[in-house]
């Protein structure tokens, strides 16, 4: 499988490039190199603080005639400080300007968490807006407007649980087509996968390599013995095994790299196939472990807890 098909038959390449924590001075080279070697899907977000550099790289790739705009699938995300119907179009305008694009292929609500205007990362309770004040259904109306104006081809969400999805569905004219969530062999999200299938939504796996930020070495995904053994047997790298497992479950992956060799290695996952036996062994690794635990949304007396964000 190389692409996920949307309801209107548009196809999103199943493997894309992540750009979170790609420093502005590195991301230009990473995106341009990625496009040169064949990446056609770039995952961005206003919150990553590097959309201008990503835009410069996309612009350069188009100028060099490596690709046309239509060859690329570009995703971006509405930051938490722009929840609320009236704030979506202005936020999209900034993202499109930074990316030097006149449309996005996919626009997602980044988190089911709302912040006061201008807040990058919250420090105190008053930096947040409770969802009772700015309901997700209200922000979703703004997302639908982006679609109706033709500035976005598809709309979706990120980090949404079953309840968040259900709430949006109560008023949605255009249903979300994507939920981007953390997924890898240690966090397989089986229930959420079934719910998204029920709503005819695709999933994209973020942190598909385990994000590599967890200090607990016993939980380093790419050092897992099962993954390493399969990698050796199939002449793959551990990263390729982790990516192939998720892809073979019908889920898109967006591994981040700013390293040329690893960019190529990740893309070459598409040339490999795990066996049913490999898939069964990898299925057994699920431990519901989140590398991105959402605890950064918890402050004293604040309206959000990680528990409420993840669980229904
Ligand atoms: N929606 C959300 O809330 C959300 C949250 C987190 C992430 N995301 C998206 O998902 C993307 C991926 O997630 P992520 O960046 O957190 O984590 P990730 O892609 O799982 O892991 C990235 C880390 O793995 C390293 N790496 C890449 N390829 C490798 C390979 N073949 N072998 C060994 N190490 C490798 C990278 O280092 P090098 O760069 O040095 O190769 C980097 O340190 C993000 O970039 C972002 O676009 C979305």
Coordinates of C-alpha atoms and ligand atoms in Angstrom, one line a residue:
X1 CA 0.0 0.0 0.0
X2 CA 1.5 3.4 -1.0
X3 CA -1.4 5.8 -0.5
X4 CA -4.6 6.3 1.5
X5 CA -7.7 7.1 -0.6
X6 CA -10.1 9.8 0.5
X7 CA -13.8 10.0 -0.1
X8 CA -13.4 12.0 -3.3
X9 CA -10.6 9.6 -4.5
X10 CA -7.7 12.0 -3.6
X11 CA -4.7 10.0 -2.5
X12 CA -2.4 10.8 0.3
X13 CA 1.0 9.2 0.2
X14 CA 1.1 6.7 3.1
X15 CA 4.6 7.8 4.1
X16 CA 5.3 11.5 4.7
X17 CA 8.0 13.6 6.3
X18 CA 7.4 14.9 9.9
X19 CA 8.8 18.4 10.7
X20 CA 8.3 18.7 14.5
X21 CA 11.5 19.6 16.2
X22 CA 13.2 20.1 12.9
X23 CA 15.1 23.3 13.6
X24 CA 14.4 26.2 11.2
X25 CA 18.1 26.0 10.0
X26 CA 17.8 22.3 9.3
X27 CA 14.3 21.9 8.0
X28 CA 14.9 23.7 4.7
X29 CA 17.6 21.1 3.7
X30 CA 15.5 18.2 5.1
X31 CA 12.4 19.1 3.1
X32 CA 14.3 19.8 -0.2
X33 CA 16.4 16.6 0.2
X34 CA 13.2 14.7 1.0
X35 CA 11.4 15.9 -2.1
X36 CA 14.6 15.2 -4.2
X37 CA 14.6 11.5 -3.2
X38 CA 10.9 11.1 -3.7
X39 CA 8.9 12.2 -0.6
X40 CA 5.6 13.7 -1.7
X41 CA 3.9 14.3 1.6
X42 CA 5.0 16.8 4.2
X43 CA 3.5 17.1 7.7
X44 CA 3.6 20.7 9.1
X45 CA 2.1 22.7 11.9
X46 CA 2.0 26.4 12.8
X47 CA 3.2 25.3 16.2
X48 CA 6.4 23.9 14.9
X49 CA 7.7 27.4 14.3
X50 CA 9.3 26.5 11.0
X51 CA 6.6 26.8 8.3
X52 CA 8.4 29.7 6.6
X53 CA 11.5 27.5 6.1
X54 CA 9.4 24.5 5.0
X55 CA 7.6 27.0 2.5
X56 CA 11.0 28.2 1.2
X57 CA 12.0 24.5 0.5
X58 CA 8.7 23.7 -1.2
X59 CA 9.0 26.9 -3.2
X60 CA 12.6 26.0 -4.2
X61 CA 11.6 22.4 -5.2
X62 CA 8.8 23.8 -7.4
X63 CA 11.2 26.4 -8.9
X64 CA 13.7 23.7 -9.7
X65 CA 10.9 21.8 -11.3
X66 CA 11.5 18.8 -9.1
X67 CA 7.7 18.7 -8.5
X68 CA 4.6 20.7 -9.2
X69 CA 2.3 21.8 -6.4
X70 CA -0.2 19.1 -7.4
X71 CA 2.4 16.4 -6.9
X72 CA 2.7 17.3 -3.2
X73 CA 0.4 16.5 -0.2
X74 CA 0.9 19.2 2.4
X75 CA -0.8 18.9 5.8
X76 CA -0.8 21.6 8.5
X77 CA -2.5 22.2 11.8
X78 CA -4.6 24.8 13.6
X79 CA -2.8 25.8 16.8
X80 CA -4.7 25.7 20.1
X81 CA -4.6 29.5 20.5
X82 CA -6.8 29.7 17.3
X83 CA -9.8 27.6 18.4
X84 CA -13.2 29.3 17.8
X85 CA -14.9 29.6 14.4
X86 CA -13.8 33.2 13.7
X87 CA -10.1 32.4 14.4
X88 CA -9.6 29.5 11.9
X89 CA -9.5 31.4 8.6
X90 CA -6.9 34.0 10.0
X91 CA -4.8 31.2 11.3
X92 CA -5.0 29.4 7.9
X93 CA -4.1 32.6 6.1
X94 CA -0.8 32.8 8.1
X95 CA 0.0 29.2 7.5
X96 CA -0.6 29.4 3.7
X97 CA 1.5 32.6 3.6
X98 CA 4.3 31.0 5.5
X99 CA 4.2 27.8 3.4
X100 CA 3.9 30.0 0.2
X101 CA 0.9 27.9 -0.9
X102 CA -2.6 28.8 -2.0
X103 CA -4.2 25.7 -0.6
X104 CA -3.5 22.9 1.8
X105 CA -4.3 19.2 1.1
X106 CA -5.2 18.6 4.7
X107 CA -5.9 20.9 7.7
X108 CA -6.2 19.5 11.2
X109 CA -7.3 20.8 14.6
X110 CA -4.0 20.1 16.4
X111 CA -5.4 19.3 19.8
X112 CA -8.8 19.2 21.6
X113 CA -7.3 21.9 23.9
X114 CA -7.9 25.6 23.6
X115 CA -5.5 28.4 24.7
X116 CA -5.9 32.1 25.0
X117 CA -4.9 34.1 21.9
X118 CA -1.1 34.5 21.6
X119 CA -0.2 31.6 24.0
X120 CA 2.4 29.3 22.6
X121 CA 2.8 26.9 25.5
X122 CA 0.6 27.4 28.7
X123 CA 2.1 28.0 32.1
X124 CA -1.0 28.8 34.2
X125 CA -4.7 28.0 34.3
X126 CA -5.7 31.4 32.8
X127 CA -3.7 30.6 29.6
X128 CA -6.4 28.0 28.8
X129 CA -10.0 28.3 27.6
X130 CA -12.2 25.4 28.7
X131 CA -14.0 23.6 25.9
X132 CA -17.3 24.6 27.6
X133 CA -16.5 28.2 26.5
X134 CA -15.2 27.3 23.0
X135 CA -16.8 24.0 22.0
X136 CA -15.1 21.8 19.4
X137 CA -18.2 22.0 17.3
X138 CA -17.7 25.8 17.0
X139 CA -14.1 25.4 15.9
X140 CA -15.2 22.7 13.5
X141 CA -17.5 25.3 11.8
X142 CA -14.4 27.4 11.0
X143 CA -12.6 24.3 9.6
X144 CA -15.6 23.6 7.4
X145 CA -15.4 27.2 6.1
X146 CA -11.8 26.6 5.0
X147 CA -13.1 23.7 2.9
X148 CA -16.0 25.5 1.5
X149 CA -13.7 28.4 0.4
X150 CA -11.5 25.9 -1.4
X151 CA -8.4 26.8 0.5
X152 CA -8.2 23.3 2.0
X153 CA -9.0 20.0 0.3
X154 CA -9.6 17.9 3.3
X155 CA -10.2 18.6 7.0
X156 CA -9.6 16.6 10.1
X157 CA -8.4 16.4 13.7
X158 CA -5.5 15.3 15.8
X159 CA -5.3 13.9 19.3
X160 CA -9.0 13.4 19.4
X161 CA -10.6 10.6 21.4
X162 CA -14.0 8.9 20.8
X163 CA -15.9 11.5 22.8
X164 CA -14.3 14.4 20.9
X165 CA -15.2 12.7 17.6
X166 CA -18.7 12.0 18.7
X167 CA -19.2 15.7 19.7
X168 CA -18.0 17.0 16.3
X169 CA -20.3 14.5 14.5
X170 CA -23.4 15.9 16.2
X171 CA -23.2 19.1 14.1
X172 CA -20.7 18.4 11.3
X173 CA -21.8 19.1 7.8
X174 CA -18.4 17.9 6.5
X175 CA -17.2 15.0 8.7
X176 CA -13.5 14.9 9.6
X177 CA -11.6 12.6 7.3
X178 CA -8.4 12.2 9.3
X179 CA -7.4 11.7 13.0
X180 CA -3.6 12.1 13.5
X181 CA -2.5 10.5 16.7
X182 CA 0.5 8.9 18.3
X183 CA 0.9 5.3 17.0
X184 CA 3.7 2.7 16.9
X185 CA 4.1 -0.9 18.0
X186 CA 4.1 0.1 21.7
X187 CA 0.8 2.2 21.2
X188 CA -1.4 0.4 18.7
X189 CA -4.7 2.3 19.5
X190 CA -6.9 -0.7 18.5
X191 CA -10.2 0.8 19.9
X192 CA -9.6 4.2 18.3
X193 CA -8.7 2.5 15.0
X194 CA -12.1 0.8 15.1
X195 CA -13.9 4.0 15.9
X196 CA -12.2 5.9 13.1
X197 CA -13.1 3.1 10.7
X198 CA -16.7 3.4 11.9
X199 CA -16.7 7.1 11.0
X200 CA -14.9 6.4 7.7
X201 CA -11.9 8.4 8.8
X202 CA -8.2 7.6 8.1
X203 CA -5.5 7.6 10.8
X204 CA -2.0 9.1 10.6
X205 CA 0.6 7.8 13.1
X206 CA 2.7 10.5 14.6
X207 CA 5.9 9.6 16.5
X208 CA 5.9 6.4 14.5
X209 CA 9.5 5.7 15.6
X210 CA 8.8 6.4 19.2
X211 CA 9.8 10.1 18.9
X212 CA 13.1 9.1 20.6
X213 CA 12.7 11.6 23.4
X214 CA 11.8 9.2 26.2
X215 CA 14.7 8.9 28.7
X216 CA 13.6 5.5 29.9
X217 CA 16.0 3.2 27.9
X218 CA 13.9 0.1 28.5
X219 CA 11.2 1.8 26.4
X220 CA 13.2 2.7 23.4
X221 CA 11.1 1.4 20.5
X222 CA 14.0 0.9 18.1
X223 CA 16.0 -1.1 20.7
X224 CA 13.2 -3.6 21.3
X225 CA 14.5 -7.2 20.8
X226 CA 11.5 -8.4 18.7
X227 CA 11.8 -5.4 16.4
X228 CA 15.6 -5.9 16.1
X229 CA 15.2 -9.7 15.4
X230 CA 12.7 -9.1 12.7
X231 CA 14.9 -6.3 11.2
X232 CA 17.8 -8.6 11.0
X233 CA 15.8 -11.4 9.5
X234 CA 14.3 -9.2 6.8
X235 CA 17.4 -7.1 6.1
X236 CA 15.6 -4.0 7.3
X237 CA 16.5 -1.4 10.0
X238 CA 14.5 -1.3 13.2
X239 CA 13.0 2.0 12.1
X240 CA 11.8 0.3 8.8
X241 CA 10.2 -2.5 10.8
X242 CA 8.3 0.0 13.0
X243 CA 7.1 2.0 10.0
X244 CA 6.2 -1.1 7.9
X245 CA 4.1 -2.5 10.8
X246 CA 2.0 0.6 11.0
X247 CA 1.7 1.0 7.2
X248 CA 0.6 -2.6 6.8
X249 CA -2.2 -1.8 9.3
X250 CA -3.4 0.7 6.7
X251 CA -2.2 3.8 8.7
X252 CA -0.1 6.6 7.3
X253 CA 3.3 7.4 9.0
X254 CA 5.2 10.7 9.1
X255 CA 8.6 9.9 10.5
X256 CA 10.7 13.0 11.1
X257 CA 14.4 13.2 10.1
X258 CA 16.8 15.9 9.2
X259 CA 19.5 13.3 8.3
X260 CA 19.9 12.4 4.6
X261 CA 20.7 8.7 5.2
X262 CA 17.7 8.3 7.5
X263 CA 15.4 10.2 5.2
X264 CA 16.2 7.7 2.5
X265 CA 16.1 4.7 4.8
X266 CA 12.6 5.7 6.0
X267 CA 11.3 6.2 2.5
X268 CA 12.7 2.8 1.4
X269 CA 10.4 1.1 4.0
X270 CA 8.0 1.1 1.1
X271 CA 10.2 -1.5 -0.7
X272 CA 9.8 -4.0 2.1
X273 CA 6.9 -6.2 3.3
X274 CA 6.6 -7.9 6.7
X275 CA 5.2 -11.4 6.8
X276 CA 2.0 -12.4 8.7
X277 CA 4.2 -14.0 11.3
X278 CA 6.2 -10.7 11.8
X279 CA 2.9 -8.8 12.0
X280 CA 1.6 -11.2 14.7
X281 CA 4.8 -10.8 16.7
X282 CA 4.7 -7.0 16.5
X283 CA 1.1 -7.0 17.5
X284 CA 2.1 -8.5 20.7
X285 CA 4.3 -5.5 21.6
X286 CA 1.4 -3.2 22.4
X287 CA 1.7 -1.7 25.9
X288 CA -0.4 1.4 25.5
X289 CA 2.7 3.5 26.0
X290 CA 2.7 7.1 25.0
X291 CA 6.0 8.9 24.4
X292 CA 4.0 12.1 24.1
X293 CA 2.0 11.9 27.2
X294 CA 0.0 15.1 27.1
X295 CA 1.0 16.0 30.6
X296 CA 2.1 19.4 29.3
X297 CA -1.6 20.4 29.2
X298 CA -1.9 19.9 33.0
X299 CA -1.4 23.0 35.2
X300 CA -2.7 23.7 38.7
X301 CA -6.4 24.3 38.6
X302 CA -6.4 24.2 34.8
X303 CA -9.3 22.8 32.8
X304 CA -7.4 19.9 31.1
X305 CA -5.8 16.7 32.2
X306 CA -4.0 14.1 30.1
X307 CA -6.4 11.5 31.3
X308 CA -9.4 13.4 30.0
X309 CA -7.7 14.1 26.7
X310 CA -6.9 10.5 26.0
X311 CA -9.7 8.6 27.6
X312 CA -13.4 8.7 26.8
Ligands
LIG1 N1 -0.3 15.9 15.8 C1 0.5 16.0 16.8 O1 0.2 16.4 18.0 C2 1.9 15.6 16.6 C3 2.8 15.3 17.7 C4 4.1 14.9 17.5 C5 4.5 14.7 16.2 N2 3.7 15.0 15.1 C6 4.2 14.9 13.7 O2 4.7 13.5 13.6 C7 6.1 13.6 13.2 C8 6.9 12.5 13.7 O3 6.9 12.4 15.1 P1 8.2 12.8 15.9 O4 9.0 13.8 15.2 O5 7.7 13.2 17.3 O6 8.9 11.4 16.1 P2 9.5 10.2 15.2 O7 9.3 10.5 13.8 O8 8.9 9.0 15.7 O9 11.0 10.2 15.6 C9 11.9 11.2 15.2 C10 13.3 10.9 15.8 O10 13.7 9.7 15.1 C11 15.0 9.9 14.5 N3 15.0 9.1 13.3 C12 14.4 9.3 12.1 N4 14.6 8.3 11.3 C13 15.3 7.4 11.9 C14 15.9 6.1 11.6 N5 15.7 5.6 10.4 N6 16.6 5.4 12.5 C15 16.8 6.0 13.7 N7 16.3 7.2 14.1 C16 15.6 7.9 13.2 C17 15.0 11.4 14.3 O11 16.4 11.9 14.3 P3 17.1 12.5 13.0 O12 16.3 13.7 12.6 O13 18.4 12.9 13.5 O14 17.1 11.4 11.9 C18 14.3 12.0 15.5 O15 15.1 12.1 16.6 C19 6.5 15.0 13.7 O16 7.7 15.4 13.1 C20 5.3 15.8 13.4 O17 5.3 16.2 12.0 C21 2.4 15.4 15.3

